[in-house]
Structure formats: C-alpha cells, structure tokens
mmCIF file of C-alpha atoms and ligand atoms in Angstrom:
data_model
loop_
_atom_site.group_PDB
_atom_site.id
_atom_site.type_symbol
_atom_site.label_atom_id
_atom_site.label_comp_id
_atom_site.label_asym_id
_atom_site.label_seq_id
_atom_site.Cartn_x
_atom_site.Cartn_y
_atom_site.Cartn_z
ATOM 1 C CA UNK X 1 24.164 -9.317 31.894
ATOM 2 C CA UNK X 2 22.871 -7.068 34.378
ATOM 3 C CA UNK X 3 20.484 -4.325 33.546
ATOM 4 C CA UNK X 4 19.836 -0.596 34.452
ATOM 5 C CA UNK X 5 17.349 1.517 34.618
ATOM 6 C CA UNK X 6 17.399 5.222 34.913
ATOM 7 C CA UNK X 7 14.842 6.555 37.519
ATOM 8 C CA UNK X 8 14.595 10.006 38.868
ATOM 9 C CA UNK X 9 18.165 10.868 37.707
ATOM 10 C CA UNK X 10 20.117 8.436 38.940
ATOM 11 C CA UNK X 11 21.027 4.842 37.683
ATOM 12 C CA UNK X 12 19.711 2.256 39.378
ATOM 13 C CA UNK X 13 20.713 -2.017 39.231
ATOM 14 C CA UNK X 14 17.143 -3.207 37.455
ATOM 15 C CA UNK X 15 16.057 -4.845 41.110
ATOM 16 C CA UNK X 16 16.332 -1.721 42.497
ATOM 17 C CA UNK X 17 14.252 0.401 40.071
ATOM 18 C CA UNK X 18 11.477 1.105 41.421
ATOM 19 C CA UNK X 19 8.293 4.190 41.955
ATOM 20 C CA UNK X 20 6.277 4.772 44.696
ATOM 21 C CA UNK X 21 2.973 3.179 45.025
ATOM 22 C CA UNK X 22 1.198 6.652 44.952
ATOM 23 C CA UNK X 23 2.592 7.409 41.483
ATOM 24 C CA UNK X 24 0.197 9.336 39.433
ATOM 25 C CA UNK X 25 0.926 6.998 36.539
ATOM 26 C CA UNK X 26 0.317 3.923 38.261
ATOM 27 C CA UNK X 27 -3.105 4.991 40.024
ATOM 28 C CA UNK X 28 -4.384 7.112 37.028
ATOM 29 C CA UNK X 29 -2.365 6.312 33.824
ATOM 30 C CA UNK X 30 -1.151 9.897 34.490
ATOM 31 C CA UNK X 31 1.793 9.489 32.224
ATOM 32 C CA UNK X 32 3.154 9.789 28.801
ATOM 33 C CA UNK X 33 5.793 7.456 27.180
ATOM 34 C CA UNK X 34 7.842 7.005 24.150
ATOM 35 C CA UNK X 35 9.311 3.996 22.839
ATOM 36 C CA UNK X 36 12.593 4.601 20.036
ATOM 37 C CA UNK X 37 14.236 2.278 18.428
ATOM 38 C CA UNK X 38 18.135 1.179 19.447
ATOM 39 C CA UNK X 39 20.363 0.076 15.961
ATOM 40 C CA UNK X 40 24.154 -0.477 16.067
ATOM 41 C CA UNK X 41 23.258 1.004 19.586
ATOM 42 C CA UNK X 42 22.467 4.578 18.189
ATOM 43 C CA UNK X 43 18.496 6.011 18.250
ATOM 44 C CA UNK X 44 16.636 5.879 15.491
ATOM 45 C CA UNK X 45 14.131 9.223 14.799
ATOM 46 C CA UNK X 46 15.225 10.376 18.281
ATOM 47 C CA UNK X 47 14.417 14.068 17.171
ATOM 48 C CA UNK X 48 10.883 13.082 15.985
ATOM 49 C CA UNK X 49 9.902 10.857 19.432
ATOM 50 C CA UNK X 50 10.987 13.930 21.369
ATOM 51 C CA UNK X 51 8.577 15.937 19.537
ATOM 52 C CA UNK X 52 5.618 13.693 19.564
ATOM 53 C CA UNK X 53 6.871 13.337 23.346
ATOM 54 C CA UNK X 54 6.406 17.561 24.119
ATOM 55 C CA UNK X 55 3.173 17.446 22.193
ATOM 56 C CA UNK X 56 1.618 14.430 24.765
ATOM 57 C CA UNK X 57 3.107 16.253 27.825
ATOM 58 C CA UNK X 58 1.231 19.543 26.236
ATOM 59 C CA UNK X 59 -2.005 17.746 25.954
ATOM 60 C CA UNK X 60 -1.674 16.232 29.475
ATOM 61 C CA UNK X 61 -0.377 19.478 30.984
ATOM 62 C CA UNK X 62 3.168 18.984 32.007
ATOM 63 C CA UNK X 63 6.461 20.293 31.115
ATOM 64 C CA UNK X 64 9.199 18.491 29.407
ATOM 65 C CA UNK X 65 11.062 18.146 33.172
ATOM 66 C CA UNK X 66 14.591 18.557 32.012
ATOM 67 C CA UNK X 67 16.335 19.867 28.336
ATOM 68 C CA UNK X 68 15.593 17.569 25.228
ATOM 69 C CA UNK X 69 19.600 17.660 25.168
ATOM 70 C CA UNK X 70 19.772 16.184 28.269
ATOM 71 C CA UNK X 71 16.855 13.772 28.258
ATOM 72 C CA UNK X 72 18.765 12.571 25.084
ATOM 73 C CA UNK X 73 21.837 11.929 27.061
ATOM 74 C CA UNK X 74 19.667 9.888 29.606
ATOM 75 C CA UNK X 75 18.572 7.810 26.713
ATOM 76 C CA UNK X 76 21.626 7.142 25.436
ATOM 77 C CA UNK X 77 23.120 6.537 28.565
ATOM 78 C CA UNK X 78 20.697 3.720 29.497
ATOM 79 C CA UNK X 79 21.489 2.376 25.808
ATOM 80 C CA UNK X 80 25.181 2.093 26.752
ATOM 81 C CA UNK X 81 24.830 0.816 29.980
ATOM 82 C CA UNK X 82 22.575 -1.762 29.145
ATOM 83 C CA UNK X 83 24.409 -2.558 25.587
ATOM 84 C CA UNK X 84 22.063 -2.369 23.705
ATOM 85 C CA UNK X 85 23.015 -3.254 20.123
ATOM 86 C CA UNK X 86 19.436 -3.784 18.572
ATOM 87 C CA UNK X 87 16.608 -3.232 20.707
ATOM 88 C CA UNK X 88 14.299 -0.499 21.972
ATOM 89 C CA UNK X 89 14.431 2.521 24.714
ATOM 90 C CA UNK X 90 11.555 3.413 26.683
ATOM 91 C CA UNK X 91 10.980 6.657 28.251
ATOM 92 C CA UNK X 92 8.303 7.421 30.792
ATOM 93 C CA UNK X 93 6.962 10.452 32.426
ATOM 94 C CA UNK X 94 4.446 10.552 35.137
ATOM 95 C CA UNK X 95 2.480 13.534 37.196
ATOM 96 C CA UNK X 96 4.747 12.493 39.925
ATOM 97 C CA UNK X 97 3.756 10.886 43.392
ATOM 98 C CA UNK X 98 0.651 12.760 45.581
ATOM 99 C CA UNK X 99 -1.879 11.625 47.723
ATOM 100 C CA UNK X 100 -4.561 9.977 45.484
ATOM 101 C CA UNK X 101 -6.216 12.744 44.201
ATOM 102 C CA UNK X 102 -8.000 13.283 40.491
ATOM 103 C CA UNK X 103 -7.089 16.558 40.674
ATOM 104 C CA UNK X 104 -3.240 17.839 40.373
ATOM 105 C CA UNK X 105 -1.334 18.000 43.287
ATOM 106 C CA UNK X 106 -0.779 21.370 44.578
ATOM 107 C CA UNK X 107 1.991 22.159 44.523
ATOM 108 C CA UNK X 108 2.981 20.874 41.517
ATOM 109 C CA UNK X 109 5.273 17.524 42.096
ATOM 110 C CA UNK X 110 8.597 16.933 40.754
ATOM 111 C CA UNK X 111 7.414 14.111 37.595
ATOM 112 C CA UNK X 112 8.441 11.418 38.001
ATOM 113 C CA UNK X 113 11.261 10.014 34.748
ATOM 114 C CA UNK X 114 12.260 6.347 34.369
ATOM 115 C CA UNK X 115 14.148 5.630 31.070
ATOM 116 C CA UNK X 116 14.221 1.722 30.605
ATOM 117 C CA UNK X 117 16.095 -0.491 27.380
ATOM 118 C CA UNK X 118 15.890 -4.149 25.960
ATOM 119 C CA UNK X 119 17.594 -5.994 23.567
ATOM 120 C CA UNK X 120 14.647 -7.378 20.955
ATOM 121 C CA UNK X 121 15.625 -10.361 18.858
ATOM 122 C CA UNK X 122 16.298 -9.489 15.312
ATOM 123 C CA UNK X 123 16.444 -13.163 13.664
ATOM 124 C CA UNK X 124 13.041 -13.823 15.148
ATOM 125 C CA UNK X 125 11.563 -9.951 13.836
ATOM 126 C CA UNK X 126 13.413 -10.815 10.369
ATOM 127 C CA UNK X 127 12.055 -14.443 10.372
ATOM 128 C CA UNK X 128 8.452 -12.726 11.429
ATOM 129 C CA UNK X 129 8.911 -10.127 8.987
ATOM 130 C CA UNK X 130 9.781 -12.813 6.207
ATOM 131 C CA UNK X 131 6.657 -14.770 6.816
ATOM 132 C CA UNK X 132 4.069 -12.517 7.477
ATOM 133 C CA UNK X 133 2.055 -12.258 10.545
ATOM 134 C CA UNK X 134 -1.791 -12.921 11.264
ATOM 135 C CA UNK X 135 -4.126 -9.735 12.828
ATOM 136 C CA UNK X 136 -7.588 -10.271 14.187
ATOM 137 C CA UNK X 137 -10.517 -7.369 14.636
ATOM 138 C CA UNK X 138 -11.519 -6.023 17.586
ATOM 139 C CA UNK X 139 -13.696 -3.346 18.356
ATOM 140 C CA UNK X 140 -12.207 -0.546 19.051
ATOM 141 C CA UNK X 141 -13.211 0.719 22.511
ATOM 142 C CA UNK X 142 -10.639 3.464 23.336
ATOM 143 C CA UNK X 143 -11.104 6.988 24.342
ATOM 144 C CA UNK X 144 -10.883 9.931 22.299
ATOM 145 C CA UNK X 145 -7.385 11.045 22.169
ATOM 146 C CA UNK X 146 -5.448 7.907 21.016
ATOM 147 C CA UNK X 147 -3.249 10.636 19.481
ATOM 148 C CA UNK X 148 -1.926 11.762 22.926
ATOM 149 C CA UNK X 149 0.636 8.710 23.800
ATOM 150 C CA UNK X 150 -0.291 8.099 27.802
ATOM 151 C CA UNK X 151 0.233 4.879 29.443
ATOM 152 C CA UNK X 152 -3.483 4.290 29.595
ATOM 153 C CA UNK X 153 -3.568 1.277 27.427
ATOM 154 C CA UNK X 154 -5.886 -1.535 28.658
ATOM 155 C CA UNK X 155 -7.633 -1.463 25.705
ATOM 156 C CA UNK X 156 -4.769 -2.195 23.994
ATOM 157 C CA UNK X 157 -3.439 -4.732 26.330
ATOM 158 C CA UNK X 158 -7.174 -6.522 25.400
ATOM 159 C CA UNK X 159 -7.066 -6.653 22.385
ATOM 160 C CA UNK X 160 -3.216 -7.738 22.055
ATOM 161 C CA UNK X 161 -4.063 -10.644 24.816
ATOM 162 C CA UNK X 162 -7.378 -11.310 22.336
ATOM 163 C CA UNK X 163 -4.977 -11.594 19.348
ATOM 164 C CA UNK X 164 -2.446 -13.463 21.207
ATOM 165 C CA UNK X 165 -5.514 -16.093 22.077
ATOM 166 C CA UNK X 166 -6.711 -16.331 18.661
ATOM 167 C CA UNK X 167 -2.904 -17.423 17.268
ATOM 168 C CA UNK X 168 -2.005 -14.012 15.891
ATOM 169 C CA UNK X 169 0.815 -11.147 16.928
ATOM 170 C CA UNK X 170 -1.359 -8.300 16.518
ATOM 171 C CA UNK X 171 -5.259 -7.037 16.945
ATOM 172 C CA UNK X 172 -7.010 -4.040 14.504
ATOM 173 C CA UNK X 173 -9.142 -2.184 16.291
ATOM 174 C CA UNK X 174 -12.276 -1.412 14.172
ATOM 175 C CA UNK X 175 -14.344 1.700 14.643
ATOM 176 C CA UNK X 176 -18.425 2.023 14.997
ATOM 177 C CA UNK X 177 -18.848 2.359 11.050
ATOM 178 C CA UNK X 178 -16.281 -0.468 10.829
ATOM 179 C CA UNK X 179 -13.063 1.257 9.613
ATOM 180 C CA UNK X 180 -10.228 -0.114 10.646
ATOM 181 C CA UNK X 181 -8.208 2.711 13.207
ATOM 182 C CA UNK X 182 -4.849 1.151 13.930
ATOM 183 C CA UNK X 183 -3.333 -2.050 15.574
ATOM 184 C CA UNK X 184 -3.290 -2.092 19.481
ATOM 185 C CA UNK X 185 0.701 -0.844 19.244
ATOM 186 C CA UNK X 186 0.762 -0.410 15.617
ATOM 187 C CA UNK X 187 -0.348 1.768 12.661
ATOM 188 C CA UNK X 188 -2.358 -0.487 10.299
ATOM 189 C CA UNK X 189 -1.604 0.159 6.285
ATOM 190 C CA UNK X 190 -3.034 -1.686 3.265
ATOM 191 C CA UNK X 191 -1.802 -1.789 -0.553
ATOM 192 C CA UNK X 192 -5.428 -1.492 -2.537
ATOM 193 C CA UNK X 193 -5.528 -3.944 -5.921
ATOM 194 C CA UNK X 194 -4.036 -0.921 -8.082
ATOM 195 C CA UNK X 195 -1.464 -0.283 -5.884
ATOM 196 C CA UNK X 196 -2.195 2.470 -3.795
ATOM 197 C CA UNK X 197 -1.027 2.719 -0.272
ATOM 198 C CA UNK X 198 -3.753 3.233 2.350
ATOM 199 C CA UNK X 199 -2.965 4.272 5.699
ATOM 200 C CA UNK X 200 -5.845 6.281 7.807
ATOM 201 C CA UNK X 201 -5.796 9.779 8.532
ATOM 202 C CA UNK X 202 -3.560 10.812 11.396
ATOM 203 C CA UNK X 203 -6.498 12.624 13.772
ATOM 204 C CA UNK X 204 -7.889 11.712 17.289
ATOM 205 C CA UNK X 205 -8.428 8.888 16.906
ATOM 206 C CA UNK X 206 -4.853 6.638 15.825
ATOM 207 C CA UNK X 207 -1.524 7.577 17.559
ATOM 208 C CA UNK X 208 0.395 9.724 14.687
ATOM 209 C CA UNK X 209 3.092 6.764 14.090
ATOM 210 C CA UNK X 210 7.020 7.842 13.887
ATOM 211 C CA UNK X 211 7.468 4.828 11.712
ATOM 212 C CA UNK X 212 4.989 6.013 9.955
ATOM 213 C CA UNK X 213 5.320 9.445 9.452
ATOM 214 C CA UNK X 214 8.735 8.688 8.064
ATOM 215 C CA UNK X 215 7.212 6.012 5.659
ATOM 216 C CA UNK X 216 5.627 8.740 3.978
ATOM 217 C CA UNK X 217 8.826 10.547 2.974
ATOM 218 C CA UNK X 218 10.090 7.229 1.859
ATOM 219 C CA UNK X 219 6.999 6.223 -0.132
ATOM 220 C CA UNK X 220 7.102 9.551 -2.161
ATOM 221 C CA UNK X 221 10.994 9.008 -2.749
ATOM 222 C CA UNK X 222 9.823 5.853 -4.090
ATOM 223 C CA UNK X 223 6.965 6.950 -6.243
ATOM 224 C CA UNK X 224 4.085 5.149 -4.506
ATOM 225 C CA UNK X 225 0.579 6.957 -4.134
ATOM 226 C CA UNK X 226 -0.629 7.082 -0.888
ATOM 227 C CA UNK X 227 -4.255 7.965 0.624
ATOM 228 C CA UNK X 228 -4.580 9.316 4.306
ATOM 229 C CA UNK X 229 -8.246 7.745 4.741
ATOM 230 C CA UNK X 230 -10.615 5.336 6.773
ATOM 231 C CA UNK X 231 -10.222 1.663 5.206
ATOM 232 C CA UNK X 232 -12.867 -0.566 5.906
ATOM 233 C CA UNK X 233 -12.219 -4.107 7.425
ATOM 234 C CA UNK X 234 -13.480 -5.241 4.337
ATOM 235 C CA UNK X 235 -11.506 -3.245 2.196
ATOM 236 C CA UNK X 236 -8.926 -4.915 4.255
ATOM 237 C CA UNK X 237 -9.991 -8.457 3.700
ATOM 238 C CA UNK X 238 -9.452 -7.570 -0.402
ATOM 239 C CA UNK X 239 -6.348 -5.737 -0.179
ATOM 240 C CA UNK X 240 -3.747 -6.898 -2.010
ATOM 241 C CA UNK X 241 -1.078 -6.745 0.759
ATOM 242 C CA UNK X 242 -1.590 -4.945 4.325
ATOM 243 C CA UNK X 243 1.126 -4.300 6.926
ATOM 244 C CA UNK X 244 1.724 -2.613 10.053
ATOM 245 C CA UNK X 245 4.618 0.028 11.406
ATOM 246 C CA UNK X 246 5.695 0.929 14.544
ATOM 247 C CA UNK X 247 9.258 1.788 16.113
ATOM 248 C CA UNK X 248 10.051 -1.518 17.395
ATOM 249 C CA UNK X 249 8.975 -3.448 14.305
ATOM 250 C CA UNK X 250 9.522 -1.644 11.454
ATOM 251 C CA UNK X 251 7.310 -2.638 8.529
ATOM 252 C CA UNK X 252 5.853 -5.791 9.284
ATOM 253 C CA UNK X 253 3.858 -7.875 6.763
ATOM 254 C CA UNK X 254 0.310 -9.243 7.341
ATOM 255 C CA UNK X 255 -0.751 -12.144 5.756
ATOM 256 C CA UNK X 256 -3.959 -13.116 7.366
ATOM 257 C CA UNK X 257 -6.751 -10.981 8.617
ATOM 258 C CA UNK X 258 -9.382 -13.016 10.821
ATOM 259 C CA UNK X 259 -7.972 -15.944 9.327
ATOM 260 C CA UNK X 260 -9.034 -14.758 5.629
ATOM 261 C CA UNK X 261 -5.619 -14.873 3.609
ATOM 262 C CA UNK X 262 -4.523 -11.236 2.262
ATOM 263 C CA UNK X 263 -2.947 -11.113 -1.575
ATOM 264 C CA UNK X 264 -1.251 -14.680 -2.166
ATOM 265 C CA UNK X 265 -0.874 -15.315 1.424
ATOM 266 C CA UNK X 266 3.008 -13.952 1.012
ATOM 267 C CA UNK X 267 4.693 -10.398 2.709
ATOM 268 C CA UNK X 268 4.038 -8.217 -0.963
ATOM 269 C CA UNK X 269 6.754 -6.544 -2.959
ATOM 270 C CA UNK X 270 5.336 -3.156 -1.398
ATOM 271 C CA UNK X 271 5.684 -4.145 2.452
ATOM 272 C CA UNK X 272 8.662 -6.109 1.442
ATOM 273 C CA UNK X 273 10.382 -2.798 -0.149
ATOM 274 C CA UNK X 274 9.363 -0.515 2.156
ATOM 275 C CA UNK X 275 10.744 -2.463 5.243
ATOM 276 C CA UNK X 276 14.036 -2.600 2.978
ATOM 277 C CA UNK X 277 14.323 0.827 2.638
ATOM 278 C CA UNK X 278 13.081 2.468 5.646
ATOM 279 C CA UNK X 279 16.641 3.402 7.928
ATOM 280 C CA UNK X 280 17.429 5.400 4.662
ATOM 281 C CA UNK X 281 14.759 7.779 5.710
ATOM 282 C CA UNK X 282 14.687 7.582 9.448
ATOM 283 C CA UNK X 283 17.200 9.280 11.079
ATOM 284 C CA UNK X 284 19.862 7.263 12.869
ATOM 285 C CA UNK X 285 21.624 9.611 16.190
HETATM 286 N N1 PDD G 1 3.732 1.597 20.124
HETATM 287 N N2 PDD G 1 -0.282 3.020 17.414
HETATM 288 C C1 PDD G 1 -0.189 2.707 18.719
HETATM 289 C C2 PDD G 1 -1.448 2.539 19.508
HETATM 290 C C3 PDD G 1 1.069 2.532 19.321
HETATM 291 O O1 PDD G 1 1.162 2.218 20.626
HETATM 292 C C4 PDD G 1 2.239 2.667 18.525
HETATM 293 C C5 PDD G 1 3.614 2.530 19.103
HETATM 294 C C6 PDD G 1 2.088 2.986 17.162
HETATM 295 C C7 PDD G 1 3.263 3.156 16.247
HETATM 296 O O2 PDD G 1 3.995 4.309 16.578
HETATM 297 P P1 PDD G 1 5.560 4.413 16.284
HETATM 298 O O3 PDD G 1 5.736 4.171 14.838
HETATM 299 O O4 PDD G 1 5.896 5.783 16.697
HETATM 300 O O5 PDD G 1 6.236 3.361 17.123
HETATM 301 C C8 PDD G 1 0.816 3.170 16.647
HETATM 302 C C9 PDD G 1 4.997 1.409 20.813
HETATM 303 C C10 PDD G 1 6.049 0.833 19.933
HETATM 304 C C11 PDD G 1 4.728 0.591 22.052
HETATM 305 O O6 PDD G 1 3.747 0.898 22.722
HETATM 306 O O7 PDD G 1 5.487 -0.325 22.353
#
C-alpha cells in the first residue's frame, strides 16, 4: 500500500516527503510534536493533543500555524489516505528552515508542518498487553522541561536502545533522589500493596500524559484512589502491579522491573481493568 505524508500543505507519495536540510528541527530539535491515536480510523483525545500541542508551541514561542479546525482536517486526511484502521498520527511542527542560527530567524519563517500515520499491530500490543512487559532503570538525564513535548529526545532514544539491549520494551528514567519520573515515551504508574494507584505529579519534569490524564477520570468513575507523587524505584520493585500509558499503547502491564518480578509476575486486575475500560473515557472524533 502506498503511503502519504502531508508536508507543508500539500500531500506528498512517502518517497517524496521530505524537509530541507536547514530545518530548525533537524539542526536544533526546534520542534514540537504530537502523537494521537487512530481506532476504527477516527482520533482518539484529538481535542486534548491539540491542547497539550498550543501549550508546547507557547513554551517554544510559536504560533499554532493554521486553525485547530483545519490542522484536524490535515490529520484526518493523512488517516484516510493512508487507511489507517488502528494505528497512530504524528504531527510535527518545526521553527521552519533559516540559515543555522541559535537565534530565530528574522523574519520570522513560515514553520515548517509534516503530519505522518502508521498502522501499529494490534494482536502483537494485545498479546504484549496480555503478558506483561519488562522495564529497566536508567538515570534520568533530561533537561528541565520534559513537560514541553519537542523533538529533542536523545535521552529518550538512550535509554529505549538501553532497554531494548537489556531484553525489555521500555526504560524508567530515575531521578537524583531515585524516584522514578516516567518511561522514555511513557508515563510510569504503580498499584501500592493496598491498592492505591501511584502515578507522579504532572510538573517539569514528566510529559503531562493524554493517556493519562484521561485515566484519571476513569479511575475516579471506577472508585480507585489515586496519589499524584514521586515513587521510588524501590517502591516500584514492591508494588503490587505497575504499568505504563501512553497514546499508542494504552495501558500496558509491567511485569518485571530490572529483572525483579512485580506482584505474581502476571498484568494485575488494576492494569488489566483499566486498559479494558479506557476508550469509554477518551474521546473518540
Ligand atoms: N510518547 N512521556 C513521554 C516522555 C512521552 O514521549 C509520551 C508519549 C508519554 C505519554 O503521553 P501520551 O499519553 O500523551 O501519549 C509520556 C509518544 C506516544 C511518542 O513519543 O511516541
């Protein structure tokens, strides 16, 4: 099948999508991105990513470059062309292209938009998901505003390639006083042995999850308590289930942590529910 990518407002055959080698987000990481998740090929939380989307291009100084009605015709557009029945959408938005400057180019540039989409492989999520996956600690080595959502992610890409190495799907990244922050594209959650949900606080220092932002309206609706606070990798280690969210995996059990087995080694009833029930309390476009 052959694939399209939107780039600058026009659609273009995937071979033929390309930026210019002075793009500000490929010499400085001078972009923002968003990643939603494609079901029955409709967005899920589209609203929401378009938010958290205006708040990065705030806090990097750019405009959203067209209407949030319109950008959310571009997305859907790329859905459709690509058929996308389950899968994600990427949206990217640079500075635009300048002579290599730090500084921003004056005048300001037109940014530069490319809207890419994938199918993702559902059995093999649903089989992962079923299992349970394995995390490993890392340090956790990023700069200060991991809230804003920029392409800057080498840390990340680390630490995943670390994990990867070590025969598991995702790394933690653990803070100086040892706290576990978040997974390199994940949020990181644990169920405590009374069954409270522990997820840390939502500040500089973790991306502000979609998935799970929306896990916390479905967590009240189903009566569990849940503590905004810094876990500590060995808190972790005891837990009796941990898990982690994001848009393109949903809830996703974790079963091992640096190889020590979490709970009976199983995805929990908590995890296990909550993955269930979470497209009743996104919202589906
Ligand atoms: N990652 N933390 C980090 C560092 C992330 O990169 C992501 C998302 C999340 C989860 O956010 P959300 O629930 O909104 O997907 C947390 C996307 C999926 C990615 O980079 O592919």
């Amino acid at each position: 099948m052959s694939r399209y990518a939107y780039v600058n407002g026009r659609y273009l055959p995937f071979r033929d999508a390309m930026v210019h080698v002075e793009d500000r987000g490929y010499q400085f990481a001078d972009a923002v991105y968003e990643v939603c998740e494609v079901r029955a090929g409709r967005l899920i939380d589209e609203r929401r990513h378009l938010d958290r989307l205006e708040r990065s291009l705030n806090a990097i100084r750019l405009r959203l470059p067209m209407s949030r009605a319109a950008l959310g015709v571009v997305l859907r557009e790329v859905v459709a062309r690509n058929r996308i029945g389950f899968g994600m959408v990427y949206l990217q938005i640079s500075r635009g292209v300048a002579r290599r400057d730090l500084a921003f180019p004056v005048p300001e540039r037109a940014p530069c938009i490319v809207v890419t989409a994938r199918a993702l492989n559902r059995v093999r999520l649903e089989a992962l998901a079923a299992a349970g996956i394995a995390v490993v600690s890392v340090p956790d080595d990023r700069w200060g505003r991991v809230d804003i959502k920029t392409v800057g992610l080498l840390p990340n890409v680390l630490a995943r390639q670390t994990a990867i190495e070590k025969g598991a799907r995702e790394a933690w990244l653990v803070d100086e006083s040892g706290a576990v922050t978040e997974g390199a594209s994940t949020n990181a959650w644990i169920v405590t042995g009374d069954g409270r949900l522990v997820t840390r606080h939502a500040d500089r220092a973790i991306l502000g999850g979609i998935t799970r932002s929306v896990l916390f309206d479905a967590v009240k609706a189903l009566g569990l308590t849940i503590e905004e606070r810094r876990f500590a990798l060995a808190e972790a280690y005891a837990a009796r289930e941990a898990f982690i969210t994001s848009a393109t995996q949903n809830v996703m059990p974790v079963v091992r942590i640096d190889g020590r087995v979490i709970g009976d080694g199983k995805p929990g009833p908590v995890a296990t529910t909550l993955r269930q029930e979470f497209h009743r309390f996104a919202e589906t476009g």
